[in-house]
Amino acid sequence: MLFGRSHKNEIHLPVKPVDKWVYTTCGYCSTGCSLEVGVNAAGKAVTARGVADADVNRGKLCLKGIFEYEVFESQNRGTVPLIRKNRSDAYKKCDWDEALDKTAAEISRIQAIYGRDSFAIVSTGQIYTEEFYTLGKLVRGVIRTNNYDGNTTLCMASAVSGYKRSFGSDGPPGCYDDFEHTNCLFAIGSNLPEQHPIIYYRLQEARTRRPFPMIVVDPRVTMLAQMADIHLPITPGTDLVLLNAMAHVILKEGLQDEDYIRLHTNGFEGFKKLVDEYSPEKAEPICGIAADMIRKVARIYAEAGAAMTIWTMGINQSTHGSDGVVAINNLNLITGNIGKPGGTALSITGQCNAMGTREFSSCSGLPGYRALENETDRAFASDFWGVDARHFPEKRGLTETDIFPAIERGEIKGLWLIGTNPMTSMPNSPQIRKMLDQLECLVVQDAYADVETVQSATIYLPAALWGEKTGVFTNTERRVNLVKKVVEPPGEAKSDLWIFSHLAKRFDRAKEIQFAETASEVFDEIRDVSKGRLCDYSGMTHEKIEAARGIQWPCNTENEAGSARLYTDGHFQYPDGKAKLIALPFVENNEVPCEEYPFWLNSGRLVEHWHTRTKTGKIGNLNKFSPTPFMEMSPRTAAKMGIAAMDYVRVISRRSSAIVLVQLTERVAEDAVFIPMHYYNCVNRLVKGLLDPYSIQPAYKQSAVRIECLMDQDEAAKTAVSLRDY
Ligand code: SF4
């Protein structure tokens, strides 16, 4: 008998007959892992592996990346365009000419009757940058509605808004390599091991080599919080108070970087006056963190020499989301922690190409971080595209969160959804079906024909998926990476780029505008349009990107290998080159628990699922880990209420109710529950989604609910299943 772990069974990987390996980039989260998909002699994708010499993931993949090739064989892909006259009719199959003619005719008809902004467009963070760019040109130059947005408003709008307010431009200034240099990591509202597993691997790799303190701020004891040196279980929605109080301590104790503040910032006096009011003692009863602990973490951060902050949806999805981002930037600016190795304010982006839409989709502006509000930028885009500048609006139109209420008010009559599923992702989701059913025309462009929105549509356009076309994504650290075509799309499905450029041909207005049809031609245009901008791609080509396993912008002739960090010289994007320190008073405006609704409801991601499960819900190797909605609840609270593990309960908010299985865990406080965001007809039925005033992003994480026990568990199970699946 051998004891201990010195003897192990050998690991045998099943040998799959691979004919060729195709380089590509993962299409789920914004980490941006390079992977190779193994294709057999029959042209079928059979396996995948991480790319060892790719700096982002160094050969690793999380389980979503490992099984991503299975999407090519997933069920209910759209293979042919579908149209119908009325919602009550059955769909009929048609060819692309008929589908695109009808789409263009409906857009023109609605705009002719109700005005050009009565047709709205909501896209995604999942298509390629070349596709975003082409869509932007089509919308701004040809269709000309100003009610055009991406679903990134639901996840990254606060980060964009906060960067713009502080630094004069969007653009995350740091990179993963900062983990190798920092002396303190402050993570706020970010659960890396589940949301961005390979960024977490990079962090842990750095901490194993060179330990440094990790402070995690989160109301829940997340996986990241379990690995932290200090966990601050903050009261939901009060991050701004904690951050102001930390700045208060830093300034009171003289720990700030005076030279950096003087040389590179404006607004210090007003900022100092405001944070003077946020003593740790004043902050403690609001944010739930002891005054001494606030002092302690402020000192660790300010005295680290190089300190970095990372955040995700815990900050962004709040009524103070944009202010929270600015408060993080304030903290980094007063300690001189921007643009230096290990010193940064790095928003961890959500979707694989949320950055690409920010850079080039023209949703909130014009390509290359140009602004609709800026006359020079409008003139540039007008010349570049050959569009009369008078057709450009002088400010952005409605965001996704404003578009749905505008449908309800009857101001928007037609909608084109591209790779996004508001039926699951929008707050107060039962209202969304009613709004979609009010439209005269709903066009759904998606890889899957069974996405819930198709039930309310009159035109369905089947799109190719990740890996069925070629283009680029930009990841969290501004790294542009190549996504190569692995297999052909099924049936008649077409790339989004093909759909956009062929739809453009249906409009007379497009006659004077050139629409390139291949990704490399569009990429050449992006290189030109971005030249000299912060997001400069002019030094990149698809070939260079693949060879380097991704290149970080700005990349140009002076800087051919790309740039790891922004603002290394302390020069920001405001006209005077200085960043802004902004005073941020906290105003309590959340829904908070009360006698009738006594629990905080929080939501977030699971490692095995992606967003609305349109893809991962169909992959058995992922779905098996959590096939059904569940709710984390404190064992003590459950015992008081007579609830046992795996009971079904009804969760009720002021909006609606949902039925979930109970999972008992110490991860949540006694007055809080947590439900994953991924399930249709579940947590977003309950969420109020108050909006941040700057980013117009919804607060998904601060709602109040009550919980009801269900006597008839069999009946509850049936209801849960009928609500859940489609
Ligand atoms: Fe894909 Fe993100 Fe997983 Fe990397 S960490 S394999 S990018 S899902």
XYZ file of C-alpha atoms and ligand atoms in Angstrom:
734
model
C 0.000 0.000 0.000
C 1.395 3.404 -0.969
C 0.350 6.448 1.016
C 0.508 10.090 0.022
C 0.202 11.629 -3.356
C 3.498 10.696 -4.906
C 1.884 8.063 -7.110
C -0.833 9.112 -9.472
C -2.610 7.493 -12.338
C -1.294 8.775 -15.622
C -3.469 11.278 -17.404
C -4.555 10.099 -20.827
C -6.006 12.667 -23.148
C -8.275 11.164 -25.763
C -6.452 11.286 -29.065
C -8.555 13.024 -31.651
C -7.556 12.871 -35.292
C -6.659 16.466 -36.078
C -5.798 17.378 -39.648
C -4.978 21.046 -38.985
C -4.961 23.564 -36.120
C -6.551 26.960 -36.788
C -5.424 29.989 -34.768
C -8.242 32.070 -33.323
C -9.300 34.073 -30.256
C -11.949 33.050 -27.746
C -15.390 34.545 -28.347
C -16.750 34.649 -24.822
C -15.211 37.026 -22.289
C -12.910 39.992 -22.744
C -9.809 38.230 -21.435
C -8.949 37.533 -25.077
C -7.347 34.077 -24.883
C -5.624 32.790 -28.009
C -6.661 29.265 -28.900
C -6.230 26.804 -31.700
C -9.127 24.710 -32.880
C -8.321 21.223 -34.142
C -10.128 20.360 -37.372
C -10.261 16.823 -38.736
C -9.893 15.707 -42.337
C -13.644 16.039 -42.878
C -13.447 19.735 -41.898
C -15.122 19.214 -38.528
C -13.850 21.006 -35.375
C -13.046 18.282 -32.862
C -10.926 19.834 -30.118
C -9.166 22.989 -28.903
C -6.003 23.982 -27.067
C -4.570 27.183 -25.620
C -1.720 28.862 -27.495
C 1.451 28.549 -25.428
C 3.279 31.585 -26.814
C 0.286 33.940 -26.513
C 1.077 36.388 -23.728
C -2.545 36.711 -22.585
C -3.216 33.097 -21.633
C 0.157 31.327 -21.945
C -1.419 28.083 -23.084
C -4.312 28.085 -20.617
C -8.052 28.176 -21.338
C -11.037 28.129 -19.015
C -13.737 25.538 -19.582
C -15.741 27.838 -21.863
C -12.742 28.194 -24.175
C -11.950 24.482 -24.025
C -15.432 23.542 -25.224
C -16.046 26.542 -27.461
C -15.589 24.504 -30.647
C -18.783 22.621 -29.709
C -20.839 25.701 -30.650
C -20.359 24.737 -34.287
C -22.544 21.677 -33.729
C -25.026 23.289 -31.342
C -28.771 22.964 -31.813
C -31.248 25.382 -33.358
C -28.826 27.412 -35.433
C -30.493 29.632 -37.980
C -29.753 28.284 -41.444
C -32.093 30.279 -43.663
C -33.723 33.757 -43.488
C -37.321 33.787 -42.238
C -40.049 36.348 -42.811
C -43.726 36.748 -41.971
C -46.284 39.486 -42.456
C -47.711 39.555 -38.959
C -46.548 38.241 -35.615
C -49.471 35.819 -35.538
C -48.453 34.229 -38.876
C -46.084 31.314 -39.236
C -42.617 32.167 -40.538
C -41.792 31.253 -44.128
C -38.305 30.555 -45.412
C -36.959 32.956 -48.000
C -33.714 33.771 -49.779
C -31.368 36.578 -48.775
C -32.547 38.913 -51.545
C -36.106 38.767 -50.282
C -35.068 39.085 -46.613
C -32.773 42.070 -47.201
C -35.191 43.777 -49.600
C -37.910 43.467 -46.983
C -35.633 44.704 -44.186
C -34.602 47.770 -46.194
C -38.207 48.411 -47.277
C -39.478 48.252 -43.690
C -36.739 50.603 -42.428
C -37.549 53.082 -45.228
C -41.313 52.773 -44.741
C -41.143 53.417 -40.997
C -38.708 56.316 -41.372
C -40.859 57.884 -44.130
C -43.974 57.790 -41.957
C -42.626 58.500 -38.485
C -39.235 60.159 -39.009
C -35.710 58.803 -39.291
C -35.226 58.223 -35.547
C -38.364 56.057 -35.299
C -36.311 53.043 -36.368
C -33.808 51.944 -33.691
C -30.851 49.568 -33.796
C -29.286 47.693 -30.870
C -26.174 45.637 -31.447
C -23.808 43.589 -29.331
C -20.284 43.154 -27.975
C -19.810 39.824 -29.764
C -19.228 40.593 -33.450
C -15.882 41.548 -34.993
C -14.470 45.078 -35.102
C -14.628 45.102 -38.910
C -18.341 44.318 -38.565
C -18.887 47.027 -35.962
C -17.145 49.546 -38.170
C -19.272 48.600 -41.177
C -22.470 48.698 -39.123
C -21.534 52.181 -37.882
C -20.976 53.384 -41.431
C -24.300 51.890 -42.512
C -26.201 53.467 -39.611
C -24.525 56.889 -39.514
C -24.056 57.240 -43.267
C -27.052 55.473 -44.803
C -29.901 54.631 -42.423
C -29.178 57.786 -40.383
C -31.209 56.963 -37.312
C -29.639 58.414 -34.176
C -31.295 55.800 -31.961
C -28.495 53.300 -32.325
C -26.722 51.620 -29.433
C -24.915 48.459 -28.339
C -25.825 46.125 -25.495
C -22.544 47.248 -23.964
C -24.680 49.956 -22.331
C -25.786 47.160 -20.002
C -22.223 46.333 -18.940
C -19.463 48.804 -19.780
C -21.141 52.204 -20.233
C -20.154 53.384 -16.745
C -16.493 52.527 -17.358
C -16.584 54.417 -20.680
C -18.278 57.403 -19.090
C -15.928 57.419 -16.092
C -12.786 57.239 -18.246
C -14.071 60.063 -20.433
C -14.863 62.251 -17.440
C -11.488 61.683 -15.756
C -9.063 61.344 -18.659
C -10.883 63.012 -21.569
C -11.248 59.725 -23.472
C -12.342 56.142 -23.147
C -9.542 53.550 -23.087
C -8.359 51.308 -20.227
C -4.874 52.586 -19.346
C -3.377 49.372 -17.911
C -2.669 45.767 -18.799
C -2.333 42.272 -17.310
C 1.426 42.754 -17.018
C 0.657 45.283 -14.266
C 0.063 42.308 -11.941
C 3.778 41.570 -12.289
C 4.727 45.033 -11.007
C 2.073 46.112 -8.542
C 2.542 46.193 -4.797
C -1.174 46.292 -4.032
C -4.262 45.057 -5.857
C -7.557 46.708 -4.983
C -10.407 44.742 -6.631
C -13.858 46.232 -6.359
C -16.996 44.508 -7.616
C -15.008 41.990 -9.666
C -15.019 38.219 -9.202
C -12.180 37.299 -11.565
C -12.057 33.514 -11.007
C -15.605 33.117 -12.301
C -15.879 36.065 -14.672
C -12.419 36.190 -16.247
C -10.688 32.975 -15.148
C -7.520 33.460 -17.161
C -6.970 37.026 -15.938
C -7.271 35.493 -12.480
C -4.656 32.907 -13.471
C -2.338 35.779 -14.516
C -2.949 37.485 -11.179
C -2.284 34.334 -9.160
C 0.809 33.531 -11.212
C 2.179 36.984 -10.322
C 1.235 36.663 -6.636
C 2.846 33.238 -6.395
C 6.120 34.634 -7.683
C 5.979 37.846 -5.650
C 3.280 38.083 -2.969
C 1.528 41.447 -2.625
C -1.600 42.446 -0.716
C -4.962 41.900 -2.360
C -7.956 43.853 -1.045
C -11.355 42.758 -2.354
C -14.480 44.877 -1.978
C -17.687 42.906 -2.558
C -20.944 42.409 -0.626
C -20.613 38.683 -1.332
C -17.792 36.343 -0.300
C -16.904 35.642 -3.902
C -14.158 33.258 -4.980
C -11.832 36.244 -5.333
C -12.791 37.465 -1.852
C -11.872 34.027 -0.495
C -8.347 34.481 -1.893
C -7.970 38.055 -0.565
C -5.808 39.315 2.269
C -8.574 41.735 3.213
C -12.224 41.388 2.230
C -14.490 44.410 2.675
C -18.145 43.216 2.583
C -19.580 46.563 1.562
C -23.246 47.566 1.726
C -24.529 47.351 -1.876
C -24.387 50.579 -3.859
C -22.137 52.528 -1.471
C -18.740 52.158 -3.200
C -18.538 55.898 -3.750
C -18.631 56.527 -0.007
C -15.807 54.055 0.625
C -13.678 55.531 -2.174
C -14.264 59.111 -1.010
C -13.352 58.079 2.546
C -10.134 56.423 1.341
C -9.233 59.636 -0.498
C -10.054 61.553 2.711
C -7.557 59.447 4.680
C -4.865 59.781 1.996
C -5.148 63.565 1.917
C -5.473 63.976 5.710
C -2.355 61.886 6.274
C -0.378 63.539 3.465
C 0.042 60.282 1.524
C -0.814 61.824 -1.865
C 1.654 62.350 -4.738
C 1.836 66.145 -4.749
C 3.988 66.384 -7.872
C 1.692 64.189 -9.925
C -1.384 66.126 -8.805
C 0.240 69.479 -9.639
C 1.677 68.477 -12.999
C -1.040 66.229 -14.373
C -4.444 67.066 -12.878
C -7.027 69.824 -12.570
C -9.720 70.236 -9.931
C -7.741 69.287 -6.843
C -9.108 72.024 -4.573
C -12.763 71.183 -5.237
C -12.055 67.481 -4.861
C -10.196 68.016 -1.569
C -13.059 70.104 -0.185
C -15.574 67.380 -0.999
C -13.624 64.413 0.390
C -12.948 66.418 3.523
C -16.615 65.704 4.358
C -16.129 61.919 4.045
C -14.325 60.945 7.217
C -14.103 57.172 7.835
C -16.413 57.668 10.830
C -19.028 59.265 8.592
C -18.569 56.575 5.938
C -18.778 53.581 8.294
C -22.550 53.531 8.929
C -23.269 54.096 5.220
C -20.910 51.612 3.580
C -20.722 49.113 6.450
C -16.901 49.091 6.636
C -15.290 49.958 9.978
C -13.519 53.330 10.077
C -10.230 51.736 11.171
C -10.382 49.320 8.263
C -10.965 52.172 5.802
C -7.861 53.875 7.211
C -5.882 50.658 6.961
C -6.679 49.938 3.301
C -6.184 53.593 2.312
C -2.691 53.497 3.819
C -1.802 50.174 2.172
C -2.940 51.537 -1.189
C -1.263 54.935 -0.939
C 2.025 53.627 0.473
C 2.366 50.748 -2.016
C 4.433 52.763 -4.492
C 2.629 50.998 -7.332
C -1.038 50.167 -6.699
C -3.711 49.070 -9.134
C -7.472 48.971 -9.054
C -9.559 46.581 -11.078
C -13.335 46.490 -11.275
C -16.191 44.983 -13.211
C -19.981 45.021 -12.937
C -20.096 45.582 -9.171
C -19.090 49.163 -9.924
C -20.540 49.655 -13.403
C -24.063 48.285 -12.819
C -25.071 50.835 -10.217
C -26.935 54.107 -9.981
C -23.498 55.533 -9.117
C -21.645 53.511 -11.754
C -19.988 56.362 -13.609
C -19.219 58.191 -10.346
C -17.733 54.967 -8.952
C -15.355 54.748 -11.924
C -14.397 58.420 -11.564
C -13.833 57.874 -7.821
C -11.456 54.992 -8.640
C -9.651 57.225 -11.131
C -9.481 59.996 -8.489
C -7.816 57.593 -6.064
C -5.290 56.531 -8.683
C -4.577 60.098 -9.789
C -3.905 61.469 -6.302
C -1.478 58.624 -5.642
C 0.193 58.903 -9.075
C -0.970 55.419 -10.050
C -1.766 55.858 -13.738
C 0.432 54.828 -16.640
C 3.206 53.221 -14.645
C 3.990 49.518 -14.301
C 1.757 48.169 -11.548
C -0.041 51.490 -11.074
C -3.321 51.685 -12.990
C -7.112 51.853 -12.978
C -8.099 48.895 -15.156
C -11.747 48.210 -15.889
C -12.159 44.518 -16.675
C -14.363 44.524 -19.742
C -17.292 42.124 -20.212
C -17.820 40.698 -23.691
C -15.092 39.505 -26.058
C -15.382 42.595 -28.232
C -17.057 45.185 -26.044
C -13.889 47.198 -26.655
C -14.248 46.899 -30.439
C -17.697 48.457 -30.333
C -16.418 51.246 -28.088
C -13.632 52.010 -30.556
C -15.266 51.731 -33.984
C -19.016 51.015 -33.992
C -20.012 54.712 -33.953
C -22.803 53.896 -31.465
C -22.150 56.825 -29.193
C -20.050 58.838 -31.626
C -17.975 58.354 -34.752
C -15.166 55.845 -35.406
C -11.847 56.057 -33.588
C -13.209 57.647 -30.393
C -14.521 60.632 -32.365
C -17.447 62.579 -30.963
C -20.688 63.569 -32.676
C -20.585 66.733 -30.595
C -17.246 67.785 -32.151
C -17.469 69.629 -35.484
C -13.947 68.621 -36.556
C -14.740 64.965 -35.896
C -17.979 65.178 -37.893
C -16.103 66.835 -40.766
C -13.449 64.106 -40.719
C -16.011 61.271 -40.881
C -17.932 63.134 -43.560
C -14.824 63.381 -45.774
C -13.639 59.880 -45.015
C -16.949 58.207 -45.813
C -18.225 60.633 -48.436
C -21.305 61.543 -46.406
C -22.641 65.087 -46.121
C -21.736 66.135 -42.548
C -25.180 67.709 -42.154
C -26.610 64.196 -41.949
C -24.723 63.493 -38.735
C -26.578 64.313 -35.512
C -24.732 66.684 -33.201
C -25.197 64.521 -30.140
C -25.848 60.860 -29.517
C -29.387 59.514 -29.541
C -31.094 57.068 -27.219
C -29.222 54.318 -25.413
C -30.577 50.762 -25.277
C -32.098 51.484 -21.883
C -33.923 54.511 -23.321
C -34.960 52.791 -26.555
C -37.353 50.355 -24.839
C -39.329 53.034 -22.967
C -39.460 54.970 -26.267
C -41.047 51.901 -27.885
C -43.617 51.859 -25.101
C -44.354 55.543 -25.676
C -44.880 54.822 -29.374
C -41.921 56.928 -30.504
C -40.015 53.971 -31.936
C -41.864 51.760 -34.404
C -39.133 49.521 -35.747
C -36.139 47.790 -34.160
C -33.194 45.755 -35.466
C -31.525 43.543 -32.838
C -28.074 42.254 -33.741
C -26.564 39.456 -31.623
C -28.292 40.510 -28.436
C -31.169 39.192 -26.382
C -32.951 41.862 -24.321
C -35.626 39.323 -23.357
C -33.123 37.953 -20.848
C -30.626 40.748 -20.392
C -32.778 43.837 -19.774
C -34.039 44.709 -16.287
C -37.736 44.244 -15.555
C -37.778 41.715 -18.399
C -41.529 40.896 -18.455
C -42.078 44.407 -19.816
C -39.662 43.807 -22.700
C -41.869 41.226 -24.448
C -44.809 43.668 -24.325
C -42.629 46.406 -25.818
C -41.298 44.176 -28.606
C -44.852 43.125 -29.455
C -45.800 46.800 -29.869
C -43.361 47.293 -32.757
C -44.501 47.448 -36.371
C -41.307 45.687 -37.386
C -38.726 43.740 -35.391
C -35.691 42.379 -37.234
C -33.611 39.817 -35.326
C -30.126 39.041 -36.640
C -28.687 36.187 -34.609
C -26.849 32.896 -34.967
C -29.703 31.044 -33.257
C -33.248 30.813 -34.593
C -34.619 29.942 -31.148
C -33.520 33.098 -29.326
C -36.614 34.394 -27.481
C -36.800 37.637 -29.451
C -37.530 35.703 -32.676
C -41.014 35.004 -31.273
C -41.773 38.735 -31.533
C -39.978 39.377 -34.828
C -41.228 39.540 -38.400
C -37.810 39.144 -40.033
C -35.085 36.746 -38.903
C -31.592 36.966 -40.436
C -29.350 33.940 -39.688
C -25.826 35.074 -38.792
C -22.539 33.199 -38.762
C -21.022 32.609 -35.335
C -17.574 33.231 -33.911
C -15.121 31.024 -35.812
C -17.279 30.879 -38.940
C -15.751 34.127 -40.293
C -12.539 36.165 -39.882
C -11.970 39.469 -38.077
C -10.552 40.974 -34.892
C -11.540 41.475 -31.254
C -10.021 43.916 -28.737
C -9.633 42.613 -25.189
C -9.596 44.278 -21.769
C -5.967 45.412 -22.088
C -6.523 46.987 -25.565
C -5.016 43.966 -27.318
C -6.348 43.442 -30.823
C -6.317 39.756 -31.698
C -7.270 37.748 -34.744
C -10.305 35.464 -34.880
C -9.874 33.199 -37.883
C -12.501 31.243 -39.690
C -12.445 27.628 -38.523
C -15.486 26.178 -40.290
C -18.151 27.318 -42.750
C -21.406 28.713 -41.321
C -24.354 26.318 -41.496
C -26.838 26.430 -44.378
C -27.405 29.928 -45.713
C -26.148 31.739 -42.592
C -23.896 34.705 -43.475
C -21.323 36.764 -41.614
C -22.622 39.968 -40.039
C -20.218 41.843 -42.325
C -21.845 40.307 -45.407
C -25.310 41.137 -44.071
C -24.422 44.790 -43.356
C -22.700 45.436 -46.685
C -25.454 43.715 -48.683
C -28.205 45.517 -46.802
C -26.453 48.831 -47.558
C -26.860 48.160 -51.307
C -30.644 48.255 -50.889
C -30.621 51.995 -50.066
C -30.270 54.705 -52.715
C -28.397 56.787 -50.152
C -25.561 54.220 -50.151
C -24.711 54.790 -53.823
C -22.017 57.371 -53.097
C -20.531 55.398 -50.135
C -18.115 52.504 -50.580
C -18.738 49.388 -48.473
C -15.818 46.962 -48.438
C -16.884 43.328 -48.417
C -13.919 41.486 -46.933
C -12.626 41.759 -43.376
C -9.094 42.610 -44.506
C -10.360 45.463 -46.726
C -12.398 46.826 -43.819
C -9.395 46.439 -41.543
C -7.337 48.584 -43.937
C -10.021 51.263 -43.635
C -9.895 51.016 -39.839
C -6.105 51.461 -39.960
C -6.615 54.705 -41.905
C -9.531 56.024 -39.848
C -7.660 55.386 -36.584
C -4.333 56.917 -37.609
C -3.175 59.462 -35.042
C -5.999 58.634 -32.643
C -5.561 57.164 -29.152
C -6.882 53.834 -30.498
C -4.388 53.879 -33.378
C -4.366 50.640 -35.410
C -2.286 52.064 -38.268
C 0.728 49.858 -37.509
C -1.266 46.610 -37.493
C -2.254 44.079 -40.125
C -4.095 40.797 -39.673
C -0.821 38.964 -40.363
C 1.181 40.991 -37.814
C -1.526 40.485 -35.216
C -1.521 36.707 -35.641
C 2.267 36.526 -35.551
C 2.393 38.577 -32.312
C -0.612 36.732 -30.799
C -2.311 40.113 -30.431
C -1.076 43.733 -30.413
C -2.096 46.453 -27.946
C -3.107 49.822 -29.369
C -1.872 52.455 -29.961
C 0.275 50.801 -32.644
C 1.824 52.905 -35.414
C 5.101 53.517 -37.227
C 6.752 54.955 -34.101
C 5.465 52.150 -31.962
C 5.259 49.045 -34.107
C 5.005 46.501 -31.298
C 2.045 48.316 -29.713
C 1.714 49.906 -26.271
C 1.280 48.133 -22.969
C 0.043 51.242 -21.137
C -1.613 54.598 -21.782
C -0.702 57.963 -20.240
C 2.849 56.913 -19.367
C 3.947 60.546 -19.809
C 1.098 61.913 -17.684
C -0.446 63.540 -20.769
C -4.209 62.960 -20.919
C -6.767 63.483 -23.673
C -8.250 66.767 -22.448
C -7.102 69.785 -24.526
C -4.746 70.962 -21.753
C -3.320 67.447 -21.368
C -4.412 67.181 -17.736
C -6.732 64.688 -16.073
C -9.651 65.889 -13.963
C -10.132 65.277 -10.270
C -13.882 65.425 -9.798
C -15.774 65.996 -6.553
C -18.473 63.326 -6.201
C -21.119 63.788 -3.518
C -22.966 60.569 -2.651
C -26.739 60.673 -3.029
C -28.617 57.572 -1.838
C -31.026 56.772 -4.650
C -31.137 52.972 -4.746
C -33.977 50.674 -4.005
C -33.083 49.395 -0.523
C -34.581 46.588 1.589
C -37.591 47.434 3.755
C -40.098 45.572 5.934
C -42.043 44.259 2.946
C -39.000 43.405 0.797
C -36.296 42.660 3.382
C -33.492 41.153 1.248
C -30.855 42.682 -1.007
C -30.901 40.923 -4.364
C -27.535 40.675 -6.107
C -26.795 39.024 -9.466
C -23.683 37.952 -11.369
C -22.017 35.378 -13.593
C -21.122 31.702 -13.291
C -17.909 30.429 -14.825
C -19.634 27.800 -16.982
C -22.195 30.136 -18.573
C -22.042 33.113 -20.808
C -24.546 35.949 -20.595
C -28.020 34.803 -21.693
C -26.945 31.156 -22.263
C -27.872 31.407 -25.946
C -24.630 29.521 -26.617
C -23.536 27.878 -23.344
C -27.033 26.612 -22.510
C -26.701 24.341 -25.550
C -23.266 22.941 -24.767
C -23.716 19.899 -22.554
C -20.186 20.089 -21.162
C -21.008 23.547 -19.768
C -24.738 23.429 -19.109
C -24.447 20.303 -16.948
C -22.781 22.297 -14.153
C -25.775 24.564 -13.574
C -28.673 23.710 -15.847
C -31.278 25.399 -13.665
C -31.678 28.774 -11.942
C -30.722 28.843 -8.296
C -30.399 31.316 -5.472
C -27.653 31.537 -2.881
C -29.035 32.074 0.610
C -27.554 32.151 4.109
C -28.163 28.876 6.032
C -29.169 30.880 9.120
C -31.785 32.870 7.242
C -33.075 29.709 5.591
C -33.349 27.936 8.963
C -35.367 30.845 10.399
C -37.734 30.674 7.416
C -38.027 26.876 7.398
C -36.308 26.566 4.017
C -34.071 23.575 3.265
C -31.301 23.201 0.693
C -32.691 22.447 -2.797
C -36.192 23.691 -1.918
C -37.955 25.730 -4.547
C -38.930 29.214 -3.327
C -40.655 32.169 -4.914
C -38.647 35.426 -4.951
C -40.808 38.524 -5.246
C -39.903 42.121 -6.009
C -42.072 45.161 -6.718
C -41.830 44.213 -10.430
C -42.497 40.509 -10.667
C -41.567 37.113 -9.221
C -39.377 34.135 -10.096
C -39.067 30.554 -8.860
C -35.596 29.287 -7.991
C -33.876 26.402 -6.214
C -32.189 27.338 -2.935
C -28.485 26.754 -2.452
C -27.319 27.334 1.104
C -23.972 29.055 1.440
C -22.041 31.391 3.684
C -21.070 33.407 0.616
C -24.041 35.725 1.113
C -24.997 37.829 4.147
C -28.100 37.009 6.160
C -30.016 39.907 4.602
C -28.923 39.171 1.018
C -29.490 36.647 -1.765
C -27.675 36.080 -5.042
C -29.088 34.737 -8.326
C -26.962 34.153 -11.465
C -27.820 36.482 -14.331
C -27.919 33.920 -17.137
C -31.413 32.465 -16.978
C -34.386 33.501 -19.070
C -37.403 34.561 -17.025
C -35.453 34.688 -13.802
C -33.428 37.358 -12.007
C -34.082 40.173 -14.486
C -37.832 39.758 -13.911
C -37.138 41.103 -10.437
C -34.598 43.833 -11.047
C -35.707 47.455 -11.088
C -32.723 48.707 -13.070
C -32.590 52.333 -11.996
C -30.264 54.167 -14.367
C -26.952 55.868 -13.783
C -27.404 59.519 -14.832
C -24.144 59.708 -16.845
C -23.860 56.270 -18.452
C -27.586 55.390 -18.524
C -26.487 51.919 -17.400
C -28.939 49.980 -15.207
C -28.313 49.105 -11.559
C -28.744 45.325 -11.684
C -27.222 44.634 -8.309
C -29.281 46.663 -5.890
C -32.896 45.524 -5.713
C -35.101 44.589 -2.760
C -36.999 41.281 -2.638
C -38.942 39.023 -0.301
C -38.954 35.232 -0.311
C -41.941 32.923 -0.033
C -41.766 29.217 0.809
C -43.698 26.963 -1.547
C -45.687 24.119 -0.016
C -46.188 22.110 -3.180
C -42.628 21.477 -4.328
C -43.655 19.291 -7.294
C -45.877 22.025 -8.651
C -43.117 24.592 -8.042
C -40.673 22.448 -10.000
C -43.083 22.290 -12.951
C -43.617 26.060 -12.895
C -39.890 26.694 -12.659
C -39.253 24.534 -15.714
C -42.065 26.131 -17.722
C -40.762 29.625 -16.913
C -37.179 28.740 -17.616
C -36.823 27.005 -20.908
C -37.760 27.474 -24.450
Fe -12.440 32.438 -23.239
Fe -12.517 34.198 -21.245
Fe -12.227 31.618 -20.734
Fe -10.228 32.954 -21.883
S -11.049 33.292 -19.808
S -10.974 30.920 -22.464
S -11.375 34.412 -23.166
S -14.032 32.611 -21.658
